[in-house]
mmCIF file of N, CA and C and ligand atoms in Angstrom:
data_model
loop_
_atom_site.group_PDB
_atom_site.id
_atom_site.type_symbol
_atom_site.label_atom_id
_atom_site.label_comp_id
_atom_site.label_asym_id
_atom_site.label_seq_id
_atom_site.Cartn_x
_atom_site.Cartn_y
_atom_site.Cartn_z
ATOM 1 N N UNK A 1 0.857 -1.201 0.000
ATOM 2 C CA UNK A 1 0.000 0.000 0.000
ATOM 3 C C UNK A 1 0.884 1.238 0.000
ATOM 4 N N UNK A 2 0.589 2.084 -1.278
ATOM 5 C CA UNK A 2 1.147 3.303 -0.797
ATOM 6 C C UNK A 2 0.822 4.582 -1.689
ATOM 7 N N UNK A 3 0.288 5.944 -0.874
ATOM 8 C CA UNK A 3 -0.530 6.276 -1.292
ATOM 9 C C UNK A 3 0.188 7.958 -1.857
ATOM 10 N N UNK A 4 -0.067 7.971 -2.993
ATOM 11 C CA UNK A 4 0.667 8.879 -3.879
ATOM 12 C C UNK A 4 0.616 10.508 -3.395
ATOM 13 N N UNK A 5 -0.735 10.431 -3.069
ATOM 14 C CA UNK A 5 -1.121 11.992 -2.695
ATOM 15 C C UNK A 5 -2.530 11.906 -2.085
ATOM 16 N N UNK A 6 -3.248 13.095 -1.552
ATOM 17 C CA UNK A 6 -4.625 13.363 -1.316
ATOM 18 C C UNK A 6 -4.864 13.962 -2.727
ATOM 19 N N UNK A 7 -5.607 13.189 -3.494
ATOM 20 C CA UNK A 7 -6.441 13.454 -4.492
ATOM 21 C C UNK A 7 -7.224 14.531 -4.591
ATOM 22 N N UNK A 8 -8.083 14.272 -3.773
ATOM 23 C CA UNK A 8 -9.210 14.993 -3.613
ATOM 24 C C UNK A 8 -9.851 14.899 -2.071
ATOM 25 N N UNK A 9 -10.654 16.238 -1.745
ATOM 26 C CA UNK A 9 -11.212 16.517 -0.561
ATOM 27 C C UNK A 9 -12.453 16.910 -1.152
ATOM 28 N N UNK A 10 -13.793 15.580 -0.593
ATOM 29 C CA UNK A 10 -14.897 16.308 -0.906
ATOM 30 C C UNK A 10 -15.760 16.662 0.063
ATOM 31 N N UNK A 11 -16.891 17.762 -0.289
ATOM 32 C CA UNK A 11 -17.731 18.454 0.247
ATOM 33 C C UNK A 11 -18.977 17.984 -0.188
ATOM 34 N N UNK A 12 -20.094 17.564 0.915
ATOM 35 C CA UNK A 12 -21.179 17.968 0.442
ATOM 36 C C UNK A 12 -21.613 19.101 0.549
ATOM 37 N N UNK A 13 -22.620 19.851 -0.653
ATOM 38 C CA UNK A 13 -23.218 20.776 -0.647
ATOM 39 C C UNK A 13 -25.247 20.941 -0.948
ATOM 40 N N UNK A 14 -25.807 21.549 -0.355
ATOM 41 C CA UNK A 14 -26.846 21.592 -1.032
ATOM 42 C C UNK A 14 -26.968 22.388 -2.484
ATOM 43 N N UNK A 15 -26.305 23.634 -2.721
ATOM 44 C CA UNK A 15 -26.414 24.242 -3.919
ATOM 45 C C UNK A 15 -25.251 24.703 -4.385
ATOM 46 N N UNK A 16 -24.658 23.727 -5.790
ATOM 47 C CA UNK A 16 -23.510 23.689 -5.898
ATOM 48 C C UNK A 16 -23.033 25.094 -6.991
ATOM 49 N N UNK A 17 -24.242 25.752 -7.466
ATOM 50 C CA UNK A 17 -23.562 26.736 -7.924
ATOM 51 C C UNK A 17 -23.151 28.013 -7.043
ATOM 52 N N UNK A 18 -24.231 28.080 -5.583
ATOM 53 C CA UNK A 18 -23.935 29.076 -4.623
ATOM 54 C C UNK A 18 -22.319 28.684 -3.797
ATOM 55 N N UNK A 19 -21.804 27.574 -4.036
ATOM 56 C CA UNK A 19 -20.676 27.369 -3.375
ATOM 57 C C UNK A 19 -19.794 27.571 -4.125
ATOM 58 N N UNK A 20 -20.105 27.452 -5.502
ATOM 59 C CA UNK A 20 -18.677 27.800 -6.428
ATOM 60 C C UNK A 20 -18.755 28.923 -7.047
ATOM 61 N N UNK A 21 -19.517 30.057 -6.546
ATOM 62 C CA UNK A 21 -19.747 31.199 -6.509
ATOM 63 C C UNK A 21 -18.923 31.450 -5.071
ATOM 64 N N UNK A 22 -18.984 31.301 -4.227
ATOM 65 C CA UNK A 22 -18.410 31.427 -3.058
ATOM 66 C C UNK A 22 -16.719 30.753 -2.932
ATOM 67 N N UNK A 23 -16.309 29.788 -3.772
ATOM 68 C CA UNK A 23 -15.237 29.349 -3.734
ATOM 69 C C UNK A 23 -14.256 30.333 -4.390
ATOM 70 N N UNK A 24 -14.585 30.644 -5.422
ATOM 71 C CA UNK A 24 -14.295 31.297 -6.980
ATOM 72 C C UNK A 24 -14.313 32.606 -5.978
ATOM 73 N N UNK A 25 -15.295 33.679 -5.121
ATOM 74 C CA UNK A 25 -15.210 35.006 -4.557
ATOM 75 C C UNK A 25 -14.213 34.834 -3.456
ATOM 76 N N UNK A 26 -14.285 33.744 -2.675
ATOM 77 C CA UNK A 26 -13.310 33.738 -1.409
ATOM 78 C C UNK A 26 -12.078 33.274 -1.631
ATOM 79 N N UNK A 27 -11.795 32.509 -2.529
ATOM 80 C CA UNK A 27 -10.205 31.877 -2.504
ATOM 81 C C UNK A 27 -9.673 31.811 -4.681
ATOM 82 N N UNK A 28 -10.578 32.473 -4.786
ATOM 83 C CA UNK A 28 -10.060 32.211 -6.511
ATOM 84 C C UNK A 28 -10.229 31.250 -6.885
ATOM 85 N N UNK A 29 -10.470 30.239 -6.757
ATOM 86 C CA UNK A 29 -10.638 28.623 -7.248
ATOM 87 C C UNK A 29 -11.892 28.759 -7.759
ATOM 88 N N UNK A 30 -11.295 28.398 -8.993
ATOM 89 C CA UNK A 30 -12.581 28.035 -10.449
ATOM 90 C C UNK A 30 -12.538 26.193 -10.620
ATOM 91 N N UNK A 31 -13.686 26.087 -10.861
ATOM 92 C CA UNK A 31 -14.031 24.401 -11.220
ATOM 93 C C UNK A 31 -12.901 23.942 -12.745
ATOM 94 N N UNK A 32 -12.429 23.083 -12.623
ATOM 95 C CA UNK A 32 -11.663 22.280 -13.761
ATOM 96 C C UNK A 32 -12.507 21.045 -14.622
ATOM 97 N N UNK A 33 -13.547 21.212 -13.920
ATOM 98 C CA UNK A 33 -14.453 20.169 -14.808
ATOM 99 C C UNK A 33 -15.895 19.828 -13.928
ATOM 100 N N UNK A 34 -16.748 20.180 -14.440
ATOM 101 C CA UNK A 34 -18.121 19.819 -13.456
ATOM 102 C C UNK A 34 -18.902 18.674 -14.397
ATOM 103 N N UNK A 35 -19.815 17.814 -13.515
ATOM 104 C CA UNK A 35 -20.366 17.119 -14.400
ATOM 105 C C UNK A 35 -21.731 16.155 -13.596
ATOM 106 N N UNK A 36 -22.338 15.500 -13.964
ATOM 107 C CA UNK A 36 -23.251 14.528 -13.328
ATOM 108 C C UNK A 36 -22.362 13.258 -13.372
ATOM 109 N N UNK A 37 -22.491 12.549 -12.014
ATOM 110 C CA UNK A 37 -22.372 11.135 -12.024
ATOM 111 C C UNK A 37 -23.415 10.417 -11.677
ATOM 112 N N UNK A 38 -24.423 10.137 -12.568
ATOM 113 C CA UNK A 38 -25.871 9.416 -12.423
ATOM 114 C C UNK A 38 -25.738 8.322 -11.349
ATOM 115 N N UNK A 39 -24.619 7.654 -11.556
ATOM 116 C CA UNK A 39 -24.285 5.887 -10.674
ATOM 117 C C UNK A 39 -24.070 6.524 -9.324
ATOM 118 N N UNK A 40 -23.661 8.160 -9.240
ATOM 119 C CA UNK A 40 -23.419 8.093 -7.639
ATOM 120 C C UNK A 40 -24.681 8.999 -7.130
ATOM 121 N N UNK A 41 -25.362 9.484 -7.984
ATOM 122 C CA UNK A 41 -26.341 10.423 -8.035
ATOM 123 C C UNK A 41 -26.026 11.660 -7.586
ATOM 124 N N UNK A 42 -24.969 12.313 -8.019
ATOM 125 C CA UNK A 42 -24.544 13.286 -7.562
ATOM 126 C C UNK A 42 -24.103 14.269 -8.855
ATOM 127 N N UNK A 43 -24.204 15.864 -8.946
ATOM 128 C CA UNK A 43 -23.348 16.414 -9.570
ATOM 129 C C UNK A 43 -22.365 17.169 -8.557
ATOM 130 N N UNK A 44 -20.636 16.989 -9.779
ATOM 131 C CA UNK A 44 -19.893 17.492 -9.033
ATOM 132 C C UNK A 44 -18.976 18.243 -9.969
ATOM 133 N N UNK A 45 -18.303 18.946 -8.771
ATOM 134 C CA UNK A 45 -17.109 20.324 -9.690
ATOM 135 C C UNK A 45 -16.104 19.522 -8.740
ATOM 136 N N UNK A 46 -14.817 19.925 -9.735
ATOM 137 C CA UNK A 46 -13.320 19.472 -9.312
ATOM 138 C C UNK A 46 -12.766 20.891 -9.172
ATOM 139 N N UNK A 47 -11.934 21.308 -8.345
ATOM 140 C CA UNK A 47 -11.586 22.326 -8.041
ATOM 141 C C UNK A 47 -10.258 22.613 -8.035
ATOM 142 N N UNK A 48 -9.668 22.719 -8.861
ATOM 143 C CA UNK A 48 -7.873 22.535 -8.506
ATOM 144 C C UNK A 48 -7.255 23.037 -7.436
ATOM 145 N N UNK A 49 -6.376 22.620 -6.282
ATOM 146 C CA UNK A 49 -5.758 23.380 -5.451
ATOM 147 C C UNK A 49 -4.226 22.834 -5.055
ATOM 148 N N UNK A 50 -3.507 23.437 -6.055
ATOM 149 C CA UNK A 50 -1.998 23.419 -6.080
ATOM 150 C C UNK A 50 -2.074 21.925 -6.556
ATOM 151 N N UNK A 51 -1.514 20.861 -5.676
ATOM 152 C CA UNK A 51 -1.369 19.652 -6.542
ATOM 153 C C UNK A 51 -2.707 18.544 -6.375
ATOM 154 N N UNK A 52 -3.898 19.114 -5.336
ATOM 155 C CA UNK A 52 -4.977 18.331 -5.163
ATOM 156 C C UNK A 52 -5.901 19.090 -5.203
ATOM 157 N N UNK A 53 -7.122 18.534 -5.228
ATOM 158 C CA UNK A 53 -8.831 19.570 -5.293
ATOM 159 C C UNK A 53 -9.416 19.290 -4.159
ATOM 160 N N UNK A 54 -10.547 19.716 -4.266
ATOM 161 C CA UNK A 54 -11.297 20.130 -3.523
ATOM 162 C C UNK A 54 -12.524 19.864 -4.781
ATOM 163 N N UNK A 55 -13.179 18.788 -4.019
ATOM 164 C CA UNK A 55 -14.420 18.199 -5.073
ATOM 165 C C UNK A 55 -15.825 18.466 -4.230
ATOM 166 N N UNK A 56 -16.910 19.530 -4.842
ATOM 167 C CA UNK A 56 -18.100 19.788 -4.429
ATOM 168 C C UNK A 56 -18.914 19.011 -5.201
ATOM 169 N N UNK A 57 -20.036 18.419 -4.062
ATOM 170 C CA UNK A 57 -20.741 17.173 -4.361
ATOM 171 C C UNK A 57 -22.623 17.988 -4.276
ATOM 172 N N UNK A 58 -23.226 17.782 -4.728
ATOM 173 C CA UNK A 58 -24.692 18.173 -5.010
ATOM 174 C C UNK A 58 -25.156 16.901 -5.360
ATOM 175 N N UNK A 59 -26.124 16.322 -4.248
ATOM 176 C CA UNK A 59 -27.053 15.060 -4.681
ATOM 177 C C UNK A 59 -28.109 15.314 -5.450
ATOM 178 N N UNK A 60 -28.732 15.074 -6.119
ATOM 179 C CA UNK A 60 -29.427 15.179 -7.491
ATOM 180 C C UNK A 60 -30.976 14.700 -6.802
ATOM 181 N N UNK A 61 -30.567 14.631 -5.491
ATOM 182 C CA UNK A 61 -32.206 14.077 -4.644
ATOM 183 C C UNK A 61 -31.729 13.434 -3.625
ATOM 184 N N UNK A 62 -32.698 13.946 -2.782
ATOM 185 C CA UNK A 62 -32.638 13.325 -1.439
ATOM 186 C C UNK A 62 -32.546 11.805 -1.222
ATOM 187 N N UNK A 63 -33.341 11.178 -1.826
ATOM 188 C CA UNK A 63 -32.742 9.144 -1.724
ATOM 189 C C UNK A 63 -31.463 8.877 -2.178
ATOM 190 N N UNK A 64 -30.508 9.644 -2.252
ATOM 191 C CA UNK A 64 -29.353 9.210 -3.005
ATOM 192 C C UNK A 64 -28.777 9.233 -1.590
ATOM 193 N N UNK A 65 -27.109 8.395 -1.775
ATOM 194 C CA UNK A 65 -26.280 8.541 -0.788
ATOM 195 C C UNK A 65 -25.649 10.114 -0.462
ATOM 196 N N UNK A 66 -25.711 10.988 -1.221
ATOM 197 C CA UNK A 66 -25.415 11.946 -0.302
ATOM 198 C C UNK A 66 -25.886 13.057 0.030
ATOM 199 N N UNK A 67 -27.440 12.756 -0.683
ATOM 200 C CA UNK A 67 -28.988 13.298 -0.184
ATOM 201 C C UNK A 67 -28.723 12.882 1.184
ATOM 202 N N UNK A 68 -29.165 12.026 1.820
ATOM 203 C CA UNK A 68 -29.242 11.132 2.911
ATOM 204 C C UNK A 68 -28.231 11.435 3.864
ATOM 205 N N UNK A 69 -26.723 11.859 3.508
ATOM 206 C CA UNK A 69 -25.808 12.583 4.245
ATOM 207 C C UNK A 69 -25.771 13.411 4.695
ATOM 208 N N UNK A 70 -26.264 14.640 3.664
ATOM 209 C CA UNK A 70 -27.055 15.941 4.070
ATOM 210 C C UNK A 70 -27.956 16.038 4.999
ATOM 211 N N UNK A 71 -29.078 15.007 4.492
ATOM 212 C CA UNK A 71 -30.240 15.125 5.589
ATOM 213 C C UNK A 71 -29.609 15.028 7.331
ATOM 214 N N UNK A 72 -28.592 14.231 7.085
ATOM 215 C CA UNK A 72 -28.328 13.668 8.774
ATOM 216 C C UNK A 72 -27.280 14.658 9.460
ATOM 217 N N UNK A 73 -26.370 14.864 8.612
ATOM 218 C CA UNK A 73 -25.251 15.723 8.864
ATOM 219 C C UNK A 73 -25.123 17.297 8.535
ATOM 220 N N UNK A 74 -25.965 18.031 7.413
ATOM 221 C CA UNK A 74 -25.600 19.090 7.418
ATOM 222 C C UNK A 74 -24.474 18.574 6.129
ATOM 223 N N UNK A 75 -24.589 20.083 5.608
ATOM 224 C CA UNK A 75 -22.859 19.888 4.816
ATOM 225 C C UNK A 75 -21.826 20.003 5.145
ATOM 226 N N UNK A 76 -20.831 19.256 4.446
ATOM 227 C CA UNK A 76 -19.615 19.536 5.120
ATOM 228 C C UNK A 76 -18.622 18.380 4.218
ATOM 229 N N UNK A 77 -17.477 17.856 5.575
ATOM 230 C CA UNK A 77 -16.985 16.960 5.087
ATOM 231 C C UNK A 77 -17.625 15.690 4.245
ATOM 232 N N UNK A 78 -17.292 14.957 3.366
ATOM 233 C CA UNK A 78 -18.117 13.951 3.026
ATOM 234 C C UNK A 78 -16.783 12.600 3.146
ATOM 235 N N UNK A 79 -15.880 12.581 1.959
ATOM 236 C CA UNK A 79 -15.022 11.995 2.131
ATOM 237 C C UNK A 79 -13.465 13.075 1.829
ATOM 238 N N UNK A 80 -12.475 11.631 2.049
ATOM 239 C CA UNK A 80 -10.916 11.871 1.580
ATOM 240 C C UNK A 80 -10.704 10.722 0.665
ATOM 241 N N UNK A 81 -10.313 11.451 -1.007
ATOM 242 C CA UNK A 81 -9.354 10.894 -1.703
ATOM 243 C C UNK A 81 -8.087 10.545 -1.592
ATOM 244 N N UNK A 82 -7.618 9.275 -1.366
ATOM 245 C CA UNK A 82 -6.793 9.231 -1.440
ATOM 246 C C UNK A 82 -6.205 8.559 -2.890
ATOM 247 N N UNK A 83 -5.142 9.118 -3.901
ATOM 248 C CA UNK A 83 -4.598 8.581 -5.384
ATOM 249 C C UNK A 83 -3.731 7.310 -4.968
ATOM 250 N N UNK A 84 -3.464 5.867 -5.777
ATOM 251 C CA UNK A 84 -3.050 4.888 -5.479
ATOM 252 C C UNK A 84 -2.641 4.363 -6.536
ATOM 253 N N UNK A 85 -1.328 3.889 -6.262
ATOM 254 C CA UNK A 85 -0.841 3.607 -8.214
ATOM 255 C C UNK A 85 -1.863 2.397 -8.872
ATOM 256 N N UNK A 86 -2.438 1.684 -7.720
ATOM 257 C CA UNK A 86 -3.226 0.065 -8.193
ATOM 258 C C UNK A 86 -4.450 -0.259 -7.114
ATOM 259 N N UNK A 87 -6.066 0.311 -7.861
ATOM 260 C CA UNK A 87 -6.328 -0.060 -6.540
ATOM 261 C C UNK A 87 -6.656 -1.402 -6.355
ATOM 262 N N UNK A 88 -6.790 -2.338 -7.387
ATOM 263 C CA UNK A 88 -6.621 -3.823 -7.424
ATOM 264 C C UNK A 88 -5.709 -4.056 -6.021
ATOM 265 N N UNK A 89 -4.431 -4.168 -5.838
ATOM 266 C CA UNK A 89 -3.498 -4.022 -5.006
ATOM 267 C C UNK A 89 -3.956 -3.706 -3.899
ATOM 268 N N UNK A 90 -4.562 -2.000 -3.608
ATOM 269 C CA UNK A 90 -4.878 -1.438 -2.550
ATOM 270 C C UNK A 90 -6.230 -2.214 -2.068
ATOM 271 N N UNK A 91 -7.327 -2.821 -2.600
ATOM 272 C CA UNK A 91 -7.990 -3.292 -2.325
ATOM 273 C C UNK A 91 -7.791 -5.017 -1.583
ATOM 274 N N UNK A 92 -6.932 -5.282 -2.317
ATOM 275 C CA UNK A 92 -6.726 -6.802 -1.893
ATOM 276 C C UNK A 92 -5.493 -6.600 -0.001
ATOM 277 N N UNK A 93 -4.574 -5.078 0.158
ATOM 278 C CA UNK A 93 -4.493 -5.141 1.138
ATOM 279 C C UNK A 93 -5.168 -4.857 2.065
ATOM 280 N N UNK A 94 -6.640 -3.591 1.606
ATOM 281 C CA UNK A 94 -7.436 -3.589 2.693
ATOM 282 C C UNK A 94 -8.303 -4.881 3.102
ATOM 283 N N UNK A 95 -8.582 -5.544 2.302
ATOM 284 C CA UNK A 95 -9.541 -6.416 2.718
ATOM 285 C C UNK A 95 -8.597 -7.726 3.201
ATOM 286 N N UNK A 96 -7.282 -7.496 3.175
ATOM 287 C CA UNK A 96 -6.394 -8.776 4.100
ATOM 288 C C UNK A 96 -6.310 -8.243 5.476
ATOM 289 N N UNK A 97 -6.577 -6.718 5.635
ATOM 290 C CA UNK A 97 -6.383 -6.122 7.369
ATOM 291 C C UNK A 97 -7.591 -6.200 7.525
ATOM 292 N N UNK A 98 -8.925 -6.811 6.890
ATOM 293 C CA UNK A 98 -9.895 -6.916 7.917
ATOM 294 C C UNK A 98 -10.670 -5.619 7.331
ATOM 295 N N UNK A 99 -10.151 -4.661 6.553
ATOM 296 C CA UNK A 99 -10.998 -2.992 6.468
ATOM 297 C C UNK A 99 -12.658 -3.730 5.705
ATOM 298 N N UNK A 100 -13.842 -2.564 6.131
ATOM 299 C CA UNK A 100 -14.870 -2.993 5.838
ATOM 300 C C UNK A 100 -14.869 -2.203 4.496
ATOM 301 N N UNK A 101 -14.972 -3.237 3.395
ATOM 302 C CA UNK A 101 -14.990 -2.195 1.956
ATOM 303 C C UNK A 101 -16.517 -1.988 1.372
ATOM 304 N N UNK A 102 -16.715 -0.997 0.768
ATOM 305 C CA UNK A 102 -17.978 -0.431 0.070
ATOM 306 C C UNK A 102 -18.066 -1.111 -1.229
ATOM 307 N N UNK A 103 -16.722 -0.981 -2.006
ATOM 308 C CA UNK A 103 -16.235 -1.404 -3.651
ATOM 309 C C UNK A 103 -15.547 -2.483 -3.204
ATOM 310 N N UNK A 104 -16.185 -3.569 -3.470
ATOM 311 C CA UNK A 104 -14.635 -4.964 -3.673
ATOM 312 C C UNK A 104 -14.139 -4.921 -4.856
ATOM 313 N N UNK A 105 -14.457 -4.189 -5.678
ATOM 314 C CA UNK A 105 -14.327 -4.130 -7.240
ATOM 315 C C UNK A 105 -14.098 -2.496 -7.333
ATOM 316 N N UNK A 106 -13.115 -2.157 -8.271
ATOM 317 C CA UNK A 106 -13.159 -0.698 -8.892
ATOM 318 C C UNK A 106 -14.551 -0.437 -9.515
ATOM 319 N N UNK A 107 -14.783 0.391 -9.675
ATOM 320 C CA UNK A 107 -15.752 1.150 -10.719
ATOM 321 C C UNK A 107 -15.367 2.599 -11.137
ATOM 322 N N UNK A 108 -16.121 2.909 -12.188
ATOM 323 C CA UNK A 108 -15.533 3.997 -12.766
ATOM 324 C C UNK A 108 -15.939 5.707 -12.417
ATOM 325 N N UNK A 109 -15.218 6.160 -11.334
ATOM 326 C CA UNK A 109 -15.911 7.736 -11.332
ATOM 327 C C UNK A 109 -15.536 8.584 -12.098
ATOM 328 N N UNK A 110 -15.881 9.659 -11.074
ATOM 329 C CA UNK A 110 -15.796 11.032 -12.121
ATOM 330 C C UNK A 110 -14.282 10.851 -12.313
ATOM 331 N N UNK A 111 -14.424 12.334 -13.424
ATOM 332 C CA UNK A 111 -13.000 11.580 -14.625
ATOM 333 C C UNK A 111 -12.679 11.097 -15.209
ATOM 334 N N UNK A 112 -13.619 9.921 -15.426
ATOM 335 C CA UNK A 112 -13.322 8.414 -15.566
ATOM 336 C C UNK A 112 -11.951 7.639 -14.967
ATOM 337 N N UNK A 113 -11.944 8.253 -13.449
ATOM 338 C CA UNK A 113 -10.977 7.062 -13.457
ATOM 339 C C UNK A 113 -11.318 5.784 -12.368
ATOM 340 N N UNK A 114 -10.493 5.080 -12.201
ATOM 341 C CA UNK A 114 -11.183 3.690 -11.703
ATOM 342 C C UNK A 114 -11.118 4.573 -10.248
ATOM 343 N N UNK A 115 -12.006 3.814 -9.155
ATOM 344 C CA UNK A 115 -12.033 4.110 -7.541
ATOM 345 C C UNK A 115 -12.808 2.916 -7.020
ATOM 346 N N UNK A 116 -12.445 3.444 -5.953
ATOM 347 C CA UNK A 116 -13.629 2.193 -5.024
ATOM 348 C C UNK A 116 -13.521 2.871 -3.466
ATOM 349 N N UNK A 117 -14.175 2.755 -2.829
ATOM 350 C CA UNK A 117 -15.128 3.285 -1.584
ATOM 351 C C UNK A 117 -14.746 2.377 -0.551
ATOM 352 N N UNK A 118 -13.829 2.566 0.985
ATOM 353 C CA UNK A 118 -14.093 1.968 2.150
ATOM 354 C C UNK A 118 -14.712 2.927 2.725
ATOM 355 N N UNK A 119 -15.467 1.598 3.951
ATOM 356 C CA UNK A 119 -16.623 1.994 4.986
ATOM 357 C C UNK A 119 -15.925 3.201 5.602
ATOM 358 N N UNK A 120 -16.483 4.219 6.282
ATOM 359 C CA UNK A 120 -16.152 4.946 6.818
ATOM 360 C C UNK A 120 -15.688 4.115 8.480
ATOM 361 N N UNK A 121 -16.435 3.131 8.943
ATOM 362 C CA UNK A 121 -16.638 2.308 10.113
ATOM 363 C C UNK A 121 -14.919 1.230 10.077
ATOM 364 N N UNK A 122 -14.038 1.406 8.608
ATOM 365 C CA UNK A 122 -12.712 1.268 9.080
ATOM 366 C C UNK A 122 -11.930 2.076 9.023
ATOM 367 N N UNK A 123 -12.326 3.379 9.237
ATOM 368 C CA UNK A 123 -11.174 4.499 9.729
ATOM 369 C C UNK A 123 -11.490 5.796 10.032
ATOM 370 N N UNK A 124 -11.921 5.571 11.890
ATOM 371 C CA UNK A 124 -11.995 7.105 12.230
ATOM 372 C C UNK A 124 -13.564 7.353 11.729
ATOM 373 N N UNK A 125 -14.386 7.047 11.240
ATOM 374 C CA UNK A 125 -15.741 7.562 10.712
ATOM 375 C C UNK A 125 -15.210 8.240 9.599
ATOM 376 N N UNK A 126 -13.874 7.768 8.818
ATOM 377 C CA UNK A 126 -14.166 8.744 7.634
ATOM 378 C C UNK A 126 -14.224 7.941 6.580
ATOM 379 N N UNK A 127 -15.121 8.309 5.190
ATOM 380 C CA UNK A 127 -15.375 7.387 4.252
ATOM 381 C C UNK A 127 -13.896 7.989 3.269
ATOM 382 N N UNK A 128 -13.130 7.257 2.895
ATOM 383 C CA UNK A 128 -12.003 7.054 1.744
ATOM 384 C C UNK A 128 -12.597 6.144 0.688
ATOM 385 N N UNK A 129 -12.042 7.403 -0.442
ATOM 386 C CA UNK A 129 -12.441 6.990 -1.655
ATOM 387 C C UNK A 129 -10.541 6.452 -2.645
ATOM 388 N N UNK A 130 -10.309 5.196 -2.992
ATOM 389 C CA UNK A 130 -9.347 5.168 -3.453
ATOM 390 C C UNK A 130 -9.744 5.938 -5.307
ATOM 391 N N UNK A 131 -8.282 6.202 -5.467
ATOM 392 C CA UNK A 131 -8.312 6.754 -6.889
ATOM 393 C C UNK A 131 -7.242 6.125 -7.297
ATOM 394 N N UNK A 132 -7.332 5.419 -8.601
ATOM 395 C CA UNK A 132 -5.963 4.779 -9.259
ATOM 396 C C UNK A 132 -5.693 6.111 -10.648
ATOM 397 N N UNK A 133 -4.713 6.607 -10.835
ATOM 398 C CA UNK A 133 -4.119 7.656 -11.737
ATOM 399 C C UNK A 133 -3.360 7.066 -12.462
ATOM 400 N N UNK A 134 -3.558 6.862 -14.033
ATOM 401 C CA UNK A 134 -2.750 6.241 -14.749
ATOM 402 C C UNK A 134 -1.468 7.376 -15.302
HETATM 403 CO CO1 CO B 201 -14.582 11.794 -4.578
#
């Protein structure tokens, strides 16, 4: 296991153009790519910041997973990206320490690049999203 960089830091938001109106007025950071991910039910903006982003998340409806986050939590933190040269690899060592995984399998997110999801319930309450970067 070894993990290249923090990828990405995401946010949930309820209204993702009032936040990147607010990102863009308070710190200069303009979106590098916004888009829908139907499979996660979410639209999101990537945000460049020096060598990692800052990814704002908008659930597309409340039954989605991070509709349902919102509802309980308020916005805020959601997860931490972490980039991984293989998450084939990274996956087969979390699930030899026992970690509770979301993805036993990659799938394809935003970007298109491969990721996969551990439980937040194996580390700290925080949900990590792996990212493999070719
Ligand atoms: Co993410």
């Amino acid at each position: 296991m070894r993990l290249v960089n923090i990828d990405h830091v995401a946010i949930a938001v309820h209204d993702l153009d009032a936040a990147l109106t607010d990102y863009e007025r308070l710190y200069h950071v303009v979106p590098e790519y916004r888009e829908v991910v139907e499979e996660q039910g979410v639209e999101e903006a990537m945000l460049p910041v020096g060598a990692s982003n800052v990814q704002l998340l908008q659930p597309l409806g409340p039954d989605t997973p991070v509709g349902r986050f919102l509802a309980e939590h308020g916005e805020g933190l959601h997860h931490i990206a972490f980039a991984v040269p293989s998450i084939d690899e990274a996956l087969r060592h979390l699930a030899h320490e026992g970690a509770e995984l979301i993805d036993r399998r990659p799938r394809i997110g935003g970007g298109g690049h491969l990721i996969a999801f551990v439980h937040p319930r194996a580390l700290a309450g925080t949900l990590i999203e792996l990212v493999e970067l070719q």
